[in-house]
Tab-separated table of C-alpha atoms in Angstrom:
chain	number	residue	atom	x	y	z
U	1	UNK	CA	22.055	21.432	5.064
U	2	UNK	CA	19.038	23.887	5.544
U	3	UNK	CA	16.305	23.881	3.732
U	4	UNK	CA	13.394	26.619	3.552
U	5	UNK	CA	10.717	23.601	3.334
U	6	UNK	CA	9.287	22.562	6.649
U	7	UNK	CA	9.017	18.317	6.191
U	8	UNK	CA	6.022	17.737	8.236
U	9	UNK	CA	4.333	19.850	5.965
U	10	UNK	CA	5.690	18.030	3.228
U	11	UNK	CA	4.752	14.821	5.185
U	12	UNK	CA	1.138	16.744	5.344
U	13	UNK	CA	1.018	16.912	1.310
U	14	UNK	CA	1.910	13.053	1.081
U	15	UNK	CA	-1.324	12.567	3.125
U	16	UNK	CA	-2.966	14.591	1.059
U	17	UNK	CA	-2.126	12.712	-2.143
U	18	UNK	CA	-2.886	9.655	-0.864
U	19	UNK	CA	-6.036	10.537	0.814
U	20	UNK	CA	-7.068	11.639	-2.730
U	21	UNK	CA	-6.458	8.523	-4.045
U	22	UNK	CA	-7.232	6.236	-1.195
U	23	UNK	CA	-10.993	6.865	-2.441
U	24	UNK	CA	-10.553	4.254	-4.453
U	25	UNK	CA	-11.062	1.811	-2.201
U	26	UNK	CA	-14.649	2.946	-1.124
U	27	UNK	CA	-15.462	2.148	-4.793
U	28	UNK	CA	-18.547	-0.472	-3.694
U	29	UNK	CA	-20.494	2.387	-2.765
U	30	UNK	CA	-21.164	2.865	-6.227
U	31	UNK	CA	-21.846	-0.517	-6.755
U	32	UNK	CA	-25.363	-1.065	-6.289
U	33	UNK	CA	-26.180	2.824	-7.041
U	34	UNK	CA	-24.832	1.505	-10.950
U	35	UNK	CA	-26.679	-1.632	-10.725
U	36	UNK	CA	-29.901	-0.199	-9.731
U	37	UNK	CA	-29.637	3.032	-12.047
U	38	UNK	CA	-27.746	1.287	-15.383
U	39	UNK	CA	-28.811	-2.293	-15.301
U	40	UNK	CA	-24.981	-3.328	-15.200
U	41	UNK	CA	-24.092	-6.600	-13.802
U	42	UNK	CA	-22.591	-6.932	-10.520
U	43	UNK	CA	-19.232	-8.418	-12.292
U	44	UNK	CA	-19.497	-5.542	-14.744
U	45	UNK	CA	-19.464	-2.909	-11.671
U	46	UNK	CA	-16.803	-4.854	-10.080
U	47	UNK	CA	-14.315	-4.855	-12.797
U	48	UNK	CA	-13.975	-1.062	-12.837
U	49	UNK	CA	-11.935	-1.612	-9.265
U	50	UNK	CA	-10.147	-4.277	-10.852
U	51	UNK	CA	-8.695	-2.416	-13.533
U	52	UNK	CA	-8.113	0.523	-11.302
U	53	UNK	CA	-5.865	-1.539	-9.126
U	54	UNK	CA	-4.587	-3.684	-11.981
U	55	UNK	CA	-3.019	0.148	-13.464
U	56	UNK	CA	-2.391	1.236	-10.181
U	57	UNK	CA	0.420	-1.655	-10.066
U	58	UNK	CA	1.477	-1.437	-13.697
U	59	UNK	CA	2.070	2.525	-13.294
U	60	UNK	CA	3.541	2.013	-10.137
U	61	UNK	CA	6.225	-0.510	-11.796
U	62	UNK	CA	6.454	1.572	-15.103
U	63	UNK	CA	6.440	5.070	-13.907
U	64	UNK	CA	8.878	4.893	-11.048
U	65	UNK	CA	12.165	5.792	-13.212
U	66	UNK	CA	9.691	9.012	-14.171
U	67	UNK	CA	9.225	9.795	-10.397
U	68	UNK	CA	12.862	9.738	-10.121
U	69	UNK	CA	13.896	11.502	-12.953
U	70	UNK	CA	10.911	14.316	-12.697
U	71	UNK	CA	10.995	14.590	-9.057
U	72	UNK	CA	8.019	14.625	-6.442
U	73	UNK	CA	6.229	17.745	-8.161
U	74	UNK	CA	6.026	16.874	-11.507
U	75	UNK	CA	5.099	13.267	-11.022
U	76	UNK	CA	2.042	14.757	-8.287
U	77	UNK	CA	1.010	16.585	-10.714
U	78	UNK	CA	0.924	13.993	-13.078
U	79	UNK	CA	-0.580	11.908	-10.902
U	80	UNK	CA	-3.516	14.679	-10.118
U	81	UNK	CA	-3.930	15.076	-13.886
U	82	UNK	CA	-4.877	11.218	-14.396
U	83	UNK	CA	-6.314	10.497	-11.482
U	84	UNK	CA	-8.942	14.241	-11.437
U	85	UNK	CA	-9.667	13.293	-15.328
U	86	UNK	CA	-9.931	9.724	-14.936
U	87	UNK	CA	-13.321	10.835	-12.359
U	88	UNK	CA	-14.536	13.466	-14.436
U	89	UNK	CA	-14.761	11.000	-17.451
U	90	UNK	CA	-16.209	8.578	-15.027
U	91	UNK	CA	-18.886	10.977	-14.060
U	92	UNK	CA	-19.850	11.316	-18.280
U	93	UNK	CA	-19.369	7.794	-19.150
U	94	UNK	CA	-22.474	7.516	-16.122
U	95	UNK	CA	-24.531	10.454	-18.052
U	96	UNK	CA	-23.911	8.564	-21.561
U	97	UNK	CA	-24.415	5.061	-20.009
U	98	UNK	CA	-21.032	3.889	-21.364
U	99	UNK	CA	-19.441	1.073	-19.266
U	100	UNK	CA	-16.672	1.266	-21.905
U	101	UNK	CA	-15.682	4.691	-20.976
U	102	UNK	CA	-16.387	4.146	-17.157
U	103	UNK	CA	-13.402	1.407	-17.641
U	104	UNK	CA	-11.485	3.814	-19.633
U	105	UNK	CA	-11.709	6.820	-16.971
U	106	UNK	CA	-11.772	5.262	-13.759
U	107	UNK	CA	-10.159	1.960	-14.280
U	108	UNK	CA	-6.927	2.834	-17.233
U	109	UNK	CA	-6.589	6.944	-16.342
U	110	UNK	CA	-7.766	6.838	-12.805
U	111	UNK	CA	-5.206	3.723	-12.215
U	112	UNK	CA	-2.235	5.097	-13.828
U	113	UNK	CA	-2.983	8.709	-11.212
U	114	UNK	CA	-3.134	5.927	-8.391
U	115	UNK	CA	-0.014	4.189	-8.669
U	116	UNK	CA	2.136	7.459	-10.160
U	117	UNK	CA	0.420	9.189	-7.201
U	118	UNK	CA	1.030	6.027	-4.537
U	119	UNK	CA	4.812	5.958	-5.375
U	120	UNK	CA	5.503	10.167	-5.764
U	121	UNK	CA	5.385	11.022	-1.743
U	122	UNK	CA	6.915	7.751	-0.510
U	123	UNK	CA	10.550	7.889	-1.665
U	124	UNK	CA	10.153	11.576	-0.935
U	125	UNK	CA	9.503	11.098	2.488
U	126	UNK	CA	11.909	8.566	3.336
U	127	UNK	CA	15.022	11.172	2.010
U	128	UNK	CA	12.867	13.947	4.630
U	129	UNK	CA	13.034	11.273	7.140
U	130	UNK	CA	16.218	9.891	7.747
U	131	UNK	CA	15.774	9.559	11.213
U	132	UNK	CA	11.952	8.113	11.177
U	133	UNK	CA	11.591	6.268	7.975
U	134	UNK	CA	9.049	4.163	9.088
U	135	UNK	CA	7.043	7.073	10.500
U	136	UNK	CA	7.206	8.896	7.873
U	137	UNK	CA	5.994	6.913	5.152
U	138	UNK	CA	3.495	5.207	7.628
U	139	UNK	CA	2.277	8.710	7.887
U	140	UNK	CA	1.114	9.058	4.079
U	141	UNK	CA	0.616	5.373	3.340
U	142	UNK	CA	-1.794	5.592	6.369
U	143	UNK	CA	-4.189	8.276	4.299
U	144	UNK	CA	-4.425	5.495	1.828
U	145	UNK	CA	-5.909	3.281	3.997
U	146	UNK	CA	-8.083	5.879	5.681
U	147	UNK	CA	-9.592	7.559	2.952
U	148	UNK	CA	-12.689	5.245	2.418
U	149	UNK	CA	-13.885	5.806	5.754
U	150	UNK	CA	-13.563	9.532	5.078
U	151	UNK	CA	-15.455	9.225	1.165
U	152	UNK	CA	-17.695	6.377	2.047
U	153	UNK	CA	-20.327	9.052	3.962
U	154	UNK	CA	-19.838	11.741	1.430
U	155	UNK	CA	-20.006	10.045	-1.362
U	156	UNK	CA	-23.433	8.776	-0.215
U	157	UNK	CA	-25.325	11.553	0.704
U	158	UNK	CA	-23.939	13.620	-2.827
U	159	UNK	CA	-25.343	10.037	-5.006
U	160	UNK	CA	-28.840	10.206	-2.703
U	161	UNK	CA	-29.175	14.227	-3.069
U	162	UNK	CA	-27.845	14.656	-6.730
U	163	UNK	CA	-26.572	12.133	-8.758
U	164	UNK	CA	-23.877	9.141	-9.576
U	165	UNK	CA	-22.378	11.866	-12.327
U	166	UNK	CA	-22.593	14.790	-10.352
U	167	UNK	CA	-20.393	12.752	-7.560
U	168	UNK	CA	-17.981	11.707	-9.624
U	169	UNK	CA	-17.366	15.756	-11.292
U	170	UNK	CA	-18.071	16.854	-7.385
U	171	UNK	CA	-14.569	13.983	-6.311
U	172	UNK	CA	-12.876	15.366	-9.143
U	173	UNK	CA	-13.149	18.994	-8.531
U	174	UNK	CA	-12.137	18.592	-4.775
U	175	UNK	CA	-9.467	15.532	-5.265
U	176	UNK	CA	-8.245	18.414	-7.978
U	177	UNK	CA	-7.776	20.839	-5.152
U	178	UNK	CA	-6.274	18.718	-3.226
U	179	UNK	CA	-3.604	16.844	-5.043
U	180	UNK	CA	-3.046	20.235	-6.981
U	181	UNK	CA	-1.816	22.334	-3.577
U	182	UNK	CA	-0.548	18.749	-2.546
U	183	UNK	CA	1.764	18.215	-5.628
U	184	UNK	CA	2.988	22.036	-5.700
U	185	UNK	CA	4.539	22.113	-2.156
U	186	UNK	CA	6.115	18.865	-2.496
U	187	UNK	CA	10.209	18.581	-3.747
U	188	UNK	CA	13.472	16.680	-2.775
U	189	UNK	CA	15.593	17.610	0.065
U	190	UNK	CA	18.955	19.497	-0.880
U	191	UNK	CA	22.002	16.980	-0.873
U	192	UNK	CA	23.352	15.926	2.333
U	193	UNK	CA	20.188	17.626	3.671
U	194	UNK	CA	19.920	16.593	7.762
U	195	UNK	CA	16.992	17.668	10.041
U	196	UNK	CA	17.837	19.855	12.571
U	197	UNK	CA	18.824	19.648	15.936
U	198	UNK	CA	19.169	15.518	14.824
U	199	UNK	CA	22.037	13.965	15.000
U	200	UNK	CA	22.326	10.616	12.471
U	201	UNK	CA	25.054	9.465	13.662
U	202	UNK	CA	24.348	8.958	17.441
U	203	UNK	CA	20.212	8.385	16.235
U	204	UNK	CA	19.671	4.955	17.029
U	205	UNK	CA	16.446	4.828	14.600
U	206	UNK	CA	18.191	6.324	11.757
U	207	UNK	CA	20.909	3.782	10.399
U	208	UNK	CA	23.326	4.213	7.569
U	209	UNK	CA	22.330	2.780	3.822
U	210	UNK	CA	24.361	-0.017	3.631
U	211	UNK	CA	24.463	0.412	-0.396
U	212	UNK	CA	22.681	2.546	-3.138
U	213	UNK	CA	21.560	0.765	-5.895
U	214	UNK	CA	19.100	1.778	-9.044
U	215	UNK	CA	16.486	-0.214	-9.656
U	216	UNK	CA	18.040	-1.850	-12.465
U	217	UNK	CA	20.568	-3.207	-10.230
U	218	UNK	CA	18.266	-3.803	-7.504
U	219	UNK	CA	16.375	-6.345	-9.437
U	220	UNK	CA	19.329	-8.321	-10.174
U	221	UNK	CA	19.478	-9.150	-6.288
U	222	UNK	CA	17.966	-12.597	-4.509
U	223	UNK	CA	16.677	-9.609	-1.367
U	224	UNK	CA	14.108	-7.622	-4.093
U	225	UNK	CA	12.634	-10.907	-4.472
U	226	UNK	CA	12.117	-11.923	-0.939
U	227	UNK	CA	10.893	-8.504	-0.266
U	228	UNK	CA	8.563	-8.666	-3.329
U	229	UNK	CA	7.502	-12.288	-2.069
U	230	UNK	CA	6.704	-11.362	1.893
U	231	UNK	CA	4.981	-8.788	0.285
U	232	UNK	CA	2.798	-10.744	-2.029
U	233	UNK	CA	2.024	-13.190	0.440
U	234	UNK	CA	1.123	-10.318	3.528
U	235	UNK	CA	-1.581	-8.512	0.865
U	236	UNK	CA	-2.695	-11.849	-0.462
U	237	UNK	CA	-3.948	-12.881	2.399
U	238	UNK	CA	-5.005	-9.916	3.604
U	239	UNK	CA	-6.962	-8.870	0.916
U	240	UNK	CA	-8.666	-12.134	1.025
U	241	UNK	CA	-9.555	-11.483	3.853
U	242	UNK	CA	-10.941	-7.749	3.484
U	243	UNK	CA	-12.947	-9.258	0.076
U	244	UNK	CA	-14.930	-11.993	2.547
U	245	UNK	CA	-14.865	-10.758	6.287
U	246	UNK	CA	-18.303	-10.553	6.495
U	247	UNK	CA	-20.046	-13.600	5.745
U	248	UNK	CA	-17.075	-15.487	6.933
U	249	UNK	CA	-17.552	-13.392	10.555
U	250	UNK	CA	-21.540	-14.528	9.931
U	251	UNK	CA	-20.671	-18.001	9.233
U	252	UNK	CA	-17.675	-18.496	11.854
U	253	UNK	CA	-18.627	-16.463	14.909
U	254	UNK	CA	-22.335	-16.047	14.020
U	255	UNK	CA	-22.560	-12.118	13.477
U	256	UNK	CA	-25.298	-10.840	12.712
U	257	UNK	CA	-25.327	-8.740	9.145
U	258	UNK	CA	-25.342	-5.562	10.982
U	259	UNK	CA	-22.666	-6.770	13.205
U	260	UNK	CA	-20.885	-7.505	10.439
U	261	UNK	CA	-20.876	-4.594	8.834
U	262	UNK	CA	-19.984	-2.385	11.778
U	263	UNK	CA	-17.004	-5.111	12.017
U	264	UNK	CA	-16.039	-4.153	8.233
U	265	UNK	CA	-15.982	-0.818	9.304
U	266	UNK	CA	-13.494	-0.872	12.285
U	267	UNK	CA	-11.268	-2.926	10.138
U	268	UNK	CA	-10.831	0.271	7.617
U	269	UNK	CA	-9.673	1.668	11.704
U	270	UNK	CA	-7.361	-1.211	11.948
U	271	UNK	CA	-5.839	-0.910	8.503
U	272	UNK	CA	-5.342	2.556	8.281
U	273	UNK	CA	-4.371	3.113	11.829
U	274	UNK	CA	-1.893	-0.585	11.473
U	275	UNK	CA	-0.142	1.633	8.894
U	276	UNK	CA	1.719	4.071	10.575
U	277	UNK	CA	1.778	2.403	14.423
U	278	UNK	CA	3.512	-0.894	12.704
U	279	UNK	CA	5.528	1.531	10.066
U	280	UNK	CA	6.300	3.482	13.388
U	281	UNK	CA	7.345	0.188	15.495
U	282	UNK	CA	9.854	-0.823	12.340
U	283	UNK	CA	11.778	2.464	13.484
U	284	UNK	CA	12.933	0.999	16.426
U	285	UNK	CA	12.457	-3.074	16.203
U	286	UNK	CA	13.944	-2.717	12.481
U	287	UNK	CA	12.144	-3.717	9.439
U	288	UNK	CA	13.453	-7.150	9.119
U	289	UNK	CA	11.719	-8.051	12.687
U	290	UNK	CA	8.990	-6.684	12.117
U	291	UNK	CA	7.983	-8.293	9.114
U	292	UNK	CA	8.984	-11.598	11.079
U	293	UNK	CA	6.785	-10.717	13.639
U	294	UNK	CA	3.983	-10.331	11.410
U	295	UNK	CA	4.145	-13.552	10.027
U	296	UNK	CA	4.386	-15.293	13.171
U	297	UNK	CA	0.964	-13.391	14.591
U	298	UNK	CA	-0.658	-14.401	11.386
U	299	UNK	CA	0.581	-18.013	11.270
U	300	UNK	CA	-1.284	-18.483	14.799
U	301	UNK	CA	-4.031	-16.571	14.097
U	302	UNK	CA	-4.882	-18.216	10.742
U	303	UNK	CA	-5.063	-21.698	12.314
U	304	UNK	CA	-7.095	-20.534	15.317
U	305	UNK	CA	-9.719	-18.165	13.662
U	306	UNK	CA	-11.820	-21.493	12.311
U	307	UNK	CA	-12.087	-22.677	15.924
U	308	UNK	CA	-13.029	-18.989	17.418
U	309	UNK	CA	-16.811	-18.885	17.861
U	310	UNK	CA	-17.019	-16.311	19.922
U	311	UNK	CA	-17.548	-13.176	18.644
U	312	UNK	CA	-15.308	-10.345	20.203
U	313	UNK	CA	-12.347	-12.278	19.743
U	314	UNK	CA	-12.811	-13.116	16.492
U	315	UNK	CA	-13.145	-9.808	15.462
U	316	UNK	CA	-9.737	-9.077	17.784
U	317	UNK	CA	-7.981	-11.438	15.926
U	318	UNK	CA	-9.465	-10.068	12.616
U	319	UNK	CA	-8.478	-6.592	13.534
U	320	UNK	CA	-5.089	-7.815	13.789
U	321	UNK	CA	-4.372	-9.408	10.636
U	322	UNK	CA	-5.849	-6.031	9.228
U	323	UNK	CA	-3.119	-3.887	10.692
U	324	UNK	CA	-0.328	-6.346	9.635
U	325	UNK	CA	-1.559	-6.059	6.044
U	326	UNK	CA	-1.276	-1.819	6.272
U	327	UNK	CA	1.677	-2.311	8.019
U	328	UNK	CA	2.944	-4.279	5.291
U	329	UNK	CA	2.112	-1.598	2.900
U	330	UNK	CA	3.618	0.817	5.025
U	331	UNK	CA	6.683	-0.665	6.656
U	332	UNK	CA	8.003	-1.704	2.866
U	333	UNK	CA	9.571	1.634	1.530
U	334	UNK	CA	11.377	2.083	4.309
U	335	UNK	CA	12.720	-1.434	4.364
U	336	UNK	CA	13.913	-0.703	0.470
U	337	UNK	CA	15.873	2.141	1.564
U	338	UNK	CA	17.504	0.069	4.494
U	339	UNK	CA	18.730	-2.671	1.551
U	340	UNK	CA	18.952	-0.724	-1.342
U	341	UNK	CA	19.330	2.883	-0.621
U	342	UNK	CA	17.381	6.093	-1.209
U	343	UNK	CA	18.798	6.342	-5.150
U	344	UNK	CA	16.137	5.652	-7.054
U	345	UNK	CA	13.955	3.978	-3.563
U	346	UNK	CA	10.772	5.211	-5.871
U	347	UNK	CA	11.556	2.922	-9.004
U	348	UNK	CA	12.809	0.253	-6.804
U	349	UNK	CA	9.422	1.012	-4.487
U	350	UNK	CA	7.550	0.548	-8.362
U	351	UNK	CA	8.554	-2.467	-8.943
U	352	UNK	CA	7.592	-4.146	-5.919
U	353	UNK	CA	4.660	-2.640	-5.840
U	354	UNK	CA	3.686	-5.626	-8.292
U	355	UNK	CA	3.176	-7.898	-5.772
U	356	UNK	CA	-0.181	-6.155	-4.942
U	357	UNK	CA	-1.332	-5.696	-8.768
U	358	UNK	CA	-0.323	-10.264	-8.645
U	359	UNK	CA	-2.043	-10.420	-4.566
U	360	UNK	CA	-5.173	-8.604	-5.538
U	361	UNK	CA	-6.285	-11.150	-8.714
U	362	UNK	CA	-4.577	-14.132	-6.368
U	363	UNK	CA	-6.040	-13.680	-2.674
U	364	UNK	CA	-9.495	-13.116	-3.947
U	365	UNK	CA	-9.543	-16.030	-6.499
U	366	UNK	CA	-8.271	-18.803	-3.805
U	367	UNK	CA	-10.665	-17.453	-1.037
U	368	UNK	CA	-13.672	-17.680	-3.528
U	369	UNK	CA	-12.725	-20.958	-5.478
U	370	UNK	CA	-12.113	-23.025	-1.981
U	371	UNK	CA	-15.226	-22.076	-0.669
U	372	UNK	CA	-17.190	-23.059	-3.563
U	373	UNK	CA	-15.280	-26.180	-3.274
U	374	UNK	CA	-15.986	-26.960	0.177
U	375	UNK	CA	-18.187	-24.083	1.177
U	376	UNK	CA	-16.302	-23.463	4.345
U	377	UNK	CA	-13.686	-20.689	5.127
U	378	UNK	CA	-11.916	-23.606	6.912
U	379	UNK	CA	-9.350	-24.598	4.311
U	380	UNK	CA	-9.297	-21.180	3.286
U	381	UNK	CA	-7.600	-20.122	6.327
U	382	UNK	CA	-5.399	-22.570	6.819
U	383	UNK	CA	-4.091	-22.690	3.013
U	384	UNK	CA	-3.174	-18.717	3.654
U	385	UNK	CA	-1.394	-19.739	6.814
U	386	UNK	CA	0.257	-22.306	5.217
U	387	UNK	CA	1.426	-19.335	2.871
U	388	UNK	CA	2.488	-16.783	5.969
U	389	UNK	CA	4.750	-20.165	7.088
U	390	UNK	CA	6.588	-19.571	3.734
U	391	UNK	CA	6.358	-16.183	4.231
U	392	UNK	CA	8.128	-16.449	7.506
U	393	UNK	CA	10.940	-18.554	6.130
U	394	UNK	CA	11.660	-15.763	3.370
U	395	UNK	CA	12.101	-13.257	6.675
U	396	UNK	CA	14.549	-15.485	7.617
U	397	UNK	CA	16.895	-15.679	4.374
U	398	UNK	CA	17.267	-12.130	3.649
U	399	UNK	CA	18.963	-11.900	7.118
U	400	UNK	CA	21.535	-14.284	5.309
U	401	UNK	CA	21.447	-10.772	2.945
U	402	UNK	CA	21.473	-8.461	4.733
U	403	UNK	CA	24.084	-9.563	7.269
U	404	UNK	CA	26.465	-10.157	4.398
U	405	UNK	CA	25.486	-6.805	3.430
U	406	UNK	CA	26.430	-5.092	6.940
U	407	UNK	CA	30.013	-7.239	6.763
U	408	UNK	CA	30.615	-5.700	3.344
U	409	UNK	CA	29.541	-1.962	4.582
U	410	UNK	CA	32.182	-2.409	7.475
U	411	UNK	CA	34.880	-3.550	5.666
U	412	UNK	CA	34.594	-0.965	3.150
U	413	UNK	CA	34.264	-3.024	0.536
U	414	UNK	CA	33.123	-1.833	-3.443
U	415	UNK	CA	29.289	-1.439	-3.994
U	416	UNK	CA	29.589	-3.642	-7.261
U	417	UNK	CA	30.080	-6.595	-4.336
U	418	UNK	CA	27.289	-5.356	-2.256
U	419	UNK	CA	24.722	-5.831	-5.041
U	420	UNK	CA	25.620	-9.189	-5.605
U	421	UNK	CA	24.627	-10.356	-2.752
């Protein structure tokens, strides 16, 4: 069916949603600039990412029916309301010196605008893309994970040359922008929309939905909760990971700080650029071996990395892990839609999304309480690949799933049976 909407540029605005709201994660740079300016503790400062990613996973899980029901421009919208407010309030709750209000704007609004705005291109995307899934969403989830490298410098040089306020009304004017023109060109394909000049039925890459389920029913099904468990365990680790790289590159492999640093850097390259090569790769190896094959990389290089002292390779195998944990992120809609359908794959995509609002408190909690325990990343490590072991033994039993799932598909059988399974 044609359609008068090109989809890479509606690929284009998912980028530019999530590229809005992937500032979030360059949210240390205000860290000390607070600190030093306010006289707010360090786990004051701190918290205001906390509760921006706890929201972000609450919204995601509780506003998914709304993406759904509203479609992709309404719910960007939304998203660009919360998320452009939640920055300018930020900005005055700097001006009053209210931490309360700082956690109320960035952390509650801001939050709810990340995970409405997270959610609104993916399942988009994947019904734009049904011969490149992966791709696709790879494409925008990738933004997310580049967008700190792209704020980091700005917001910088606008918090040296003006202010901390001023740069958070400055993010919120342009994020406006942005997400605004973002929201307004996204929209659903028409039914039975297919691209043209592609053919789904002979595309290798693009392969039939083997059911459609809502997200009521998906939940009722043992697969959501493997998928929501490889997920959990992937970011868990990962994050861990992200949260101590560099004194644990400093203390394993002797960087130096600076080294370090430049090392924290490249891994923003890694995870942003793991995103859509991995999401990419899961066109063509299928979801369900990819996610295998990232738990068997990470089981090896979890029990290695406290024996590597040599630098470069460390960093290699850090590098690595990074772009497993984006392609986690990435890879995941997509594998939804394979096992549940595009129906409502952005409520469904919600309530996984959980699993990171659960990994973020967990991965950084274990990594810090071992090493106070021991004070050594050793255990550390090996506890998390103890985890991707599990992790890789989940990959295995949705096969049991989704095999049964392919009989039932061929044999014609009544959906009511396929979501049983």
């Amino acid at each position: 069916m044609k359609t008068k909407k090109n989809r890479w540029l509606i690929a284009l605005a998912g980028v530019g949603i999530h590229i809005s709201i992937g500032s979030v994660y360059a949210w240390s740079v205000f860290t000390a600039p607070l600190q030093a300016e306010l006289g707010w503790s360090l786990s004051n400062v701190s918290f205001t990412f906390s509760l921006a990613i706890l929201f972000l996973g609450l919204s995601a899980a509780f506003m998914g029916h709304f993406v759904e029901a509203k479609g992709p421009r309404i719910s960007g919208l939304v998203s660009t309301g919360f998320f452009a407010s939640g920055l300018a309030i930020a900005g005055f709750a700097v001006q009053i010196e209210s931490l309360w209000l700082l956690y109320l704007g960035y952390g509650a609004l801001g939050g709810i605008g990340l995970g409405i705005g997270y959610i609104t291109p993916v399942s988009t995307l994947v019904k734009w893309f049904p011969d490149r899934r992966g791709m696709a969403t790879g494409l925008a989830i990738m933004g997310f994970g580049f967008a700190a490298m792209l704020a980091s410098p700005a917001m910088e040089f606008m918090i040296e040359a003006f202010s901390i306020g001023a740069t958070f009304y400055v993010l919120a004017g342009v994020y406006f922008v942005i997400m605004l023109l973002s929201s307004l060109y996204l929209e659903k394909p028409p039914e039975g929309y297919q691209p043209e000049g592609v053919d789904l039925e002979e595309k290798q890459t693009a392969k039939k939905d083997l059911v459609q389920l809502t997200a009521n029913e998906a939940v009722k099904t043992r697969r959501f909760y493997f998928l929501w468990l490889m997920l959990f365990i992937n970011v868990t680790c990962g994050i861990a990971i992200l949260a101590v790289a560099s004194p644990m590159a400093q203390e394993i492999a002797g960087l130096s700080a600076g080294a370090a640093a430049l090392m924290v850097g490249l891994m923003g390259v890694f995870n942003g650029g793991g995103r859509l090569v991995w999401a990419t790769v899961s066109d063509y190896l299928g979801r369900p071996n990819v996610y295998t094959l990232f738990f068997i990389l990470q089981i090896a290089l979890f029990l290695i990395l406290p024996s590597v002292t040599q630098a470069l390779i460390f960093q290699m195998m850090l590098f690595v892990i990074i772009s497993c944990y984006g392609g986690g992120f990435a890879s995941i809609p997509a594998y939804i839609g394979d096992i549940f359908g595009t129906k409502q794959l952005g409520a469904i995509h919600g309530y996984i999304l959980t699993a990171w609002a659960a990994a973020g408190l967990v991965g950084p909690y274990i990594s810090s309480t071992v090493y106070e325990a021991t004070q050594s990343y050793t255990l550390t490590l090996y506890i998390f690949a103890g985890m991707f072991v599990v992790a890789f033994l989940i990959s295995i039993f949705i096969r049991v799933d989704i095999k049964k799932l392919e009989t039932v598909a061929k044999n014609d059988s009544e959906p009511e049976l396929v979501m049983e399974n």
